[in-house]
Amino acid sequence: MPATKPIGIIGLGLMGEVYATRLIAAGRAVVGYDIEPSRGERLTSIGGRAMASIADVAEACDVIIIAVFSTDQVEDVVENHILPAAAGASGKIVLATSTADPDRIAALGDRVAARIRFLETPVSGTSEQVRRGDGVGLIGGDRETAAGVDDVLAILFPRRHHIGRIGDGGRAKLAINLILGLNRLALAEGLVFAQRIGLDLEAFLPVARESAAYSQAMDIKGPRMISGDFKPEGRVRQTLKDVHMMLDQAGRLGQSLPALAVNCDVLEACVRAGEGDLDNSAVIKEIRRRTTTERA
């Protein structure tokens, strides 16, 4: 796409701000909107421009990134705000980066195909990983459309894969997040166990990293779990939202996911404890709370 128009971002939370930061650092103009005015102020402070409405963003931009929380919000932004603002315009491309219900996103893509070009572009990685360029973009949709915004995708996701049709990016993201969430839970449980049997966690974690048990969660979440630094890069409540989508998808297929059910239970307990806005490494807090009164 020509670089003469700004890139629009709808949703300026953790990930939306990261996308803005990467685009601005690459020399692209960015405008954005968020329902929280403070996030628009933050965008302005890093070199972007806050707009008064989604419609203003859609009218100003040919490429619009959606980085909102839920499937409902993606549908609302596209159908009730972007489409009316794009009436009569041609060539607008919408990148839906949110982790959303893949079946509903596929249906949304079908509904809007005659009026805008729509790509599904979730990313695997925390906000900090994406900030560093270490996230992995999972692209679903028409390859020609994706090629038309490859310059933007390359800034957002230096590492990316075209997974297939619209919906397949989200399906891949859910499957990846299932594995990742269980890795985090296993790490939390292993660290609590190691500490309870008398090991020093600062000394133990490097050993675990060198062992056959290694997962990337040890690098990204291990130090946070040990230090108690739960400043969010991926919130508990957002992870729980994704887990509920995984369980819903599996339920429709008649597939039991027993380990995921345990992870869901732990995440729900964290939310009940008021920890929903903490980083998802905070699952270790709930594991520590789960003690037994029976002692040998």
Coordinates of C-alpha atoms in Angstrom, one line a residue, residues 19 51 66 68 94 105-107 109 124 128 164 168 185 198 200 204 207 228 233 269 271 281:
Y19 CA 1.7 -1.9 16.9
M51 CA -8.9 10.5 16.6
I66 CA -8.2 -3.8 14.8
V68 CA -9.8 -4.9 20.5
V94 CA -8.7 -4.3 7.6
I105 CA -14.4 -14.2 12.1
A106 CA -14.6 -16.4 9.0
A107 CA -18.4 -15.5 8.7
G109 CA -15.1 -12.0 6.4
S124 CA 1.7 -15.4 18.8
E128 CA 6.9 -7.3 24.9
G164 CA -4.8 -20.3 5.1
D168 CA -7.4 -20.4 10.1
L185 CA 1.0 -23.8 34.2
G198 CA 13.8 -26.9 49.4
D200 CA 16.5 -22.1 45.6
F204 CA 17.0 -23.9 39.9
V207 CA 19.1 -25.7 35.4
G228 CA 6.5 -11.6 41.7
E233 CA 2.2 -8.3 29.0
A269 CA -9.6 -18.8 40.6
V271 CA -9.9 -13.8 38.5
S281 CA 2.4 -15.6 34.9

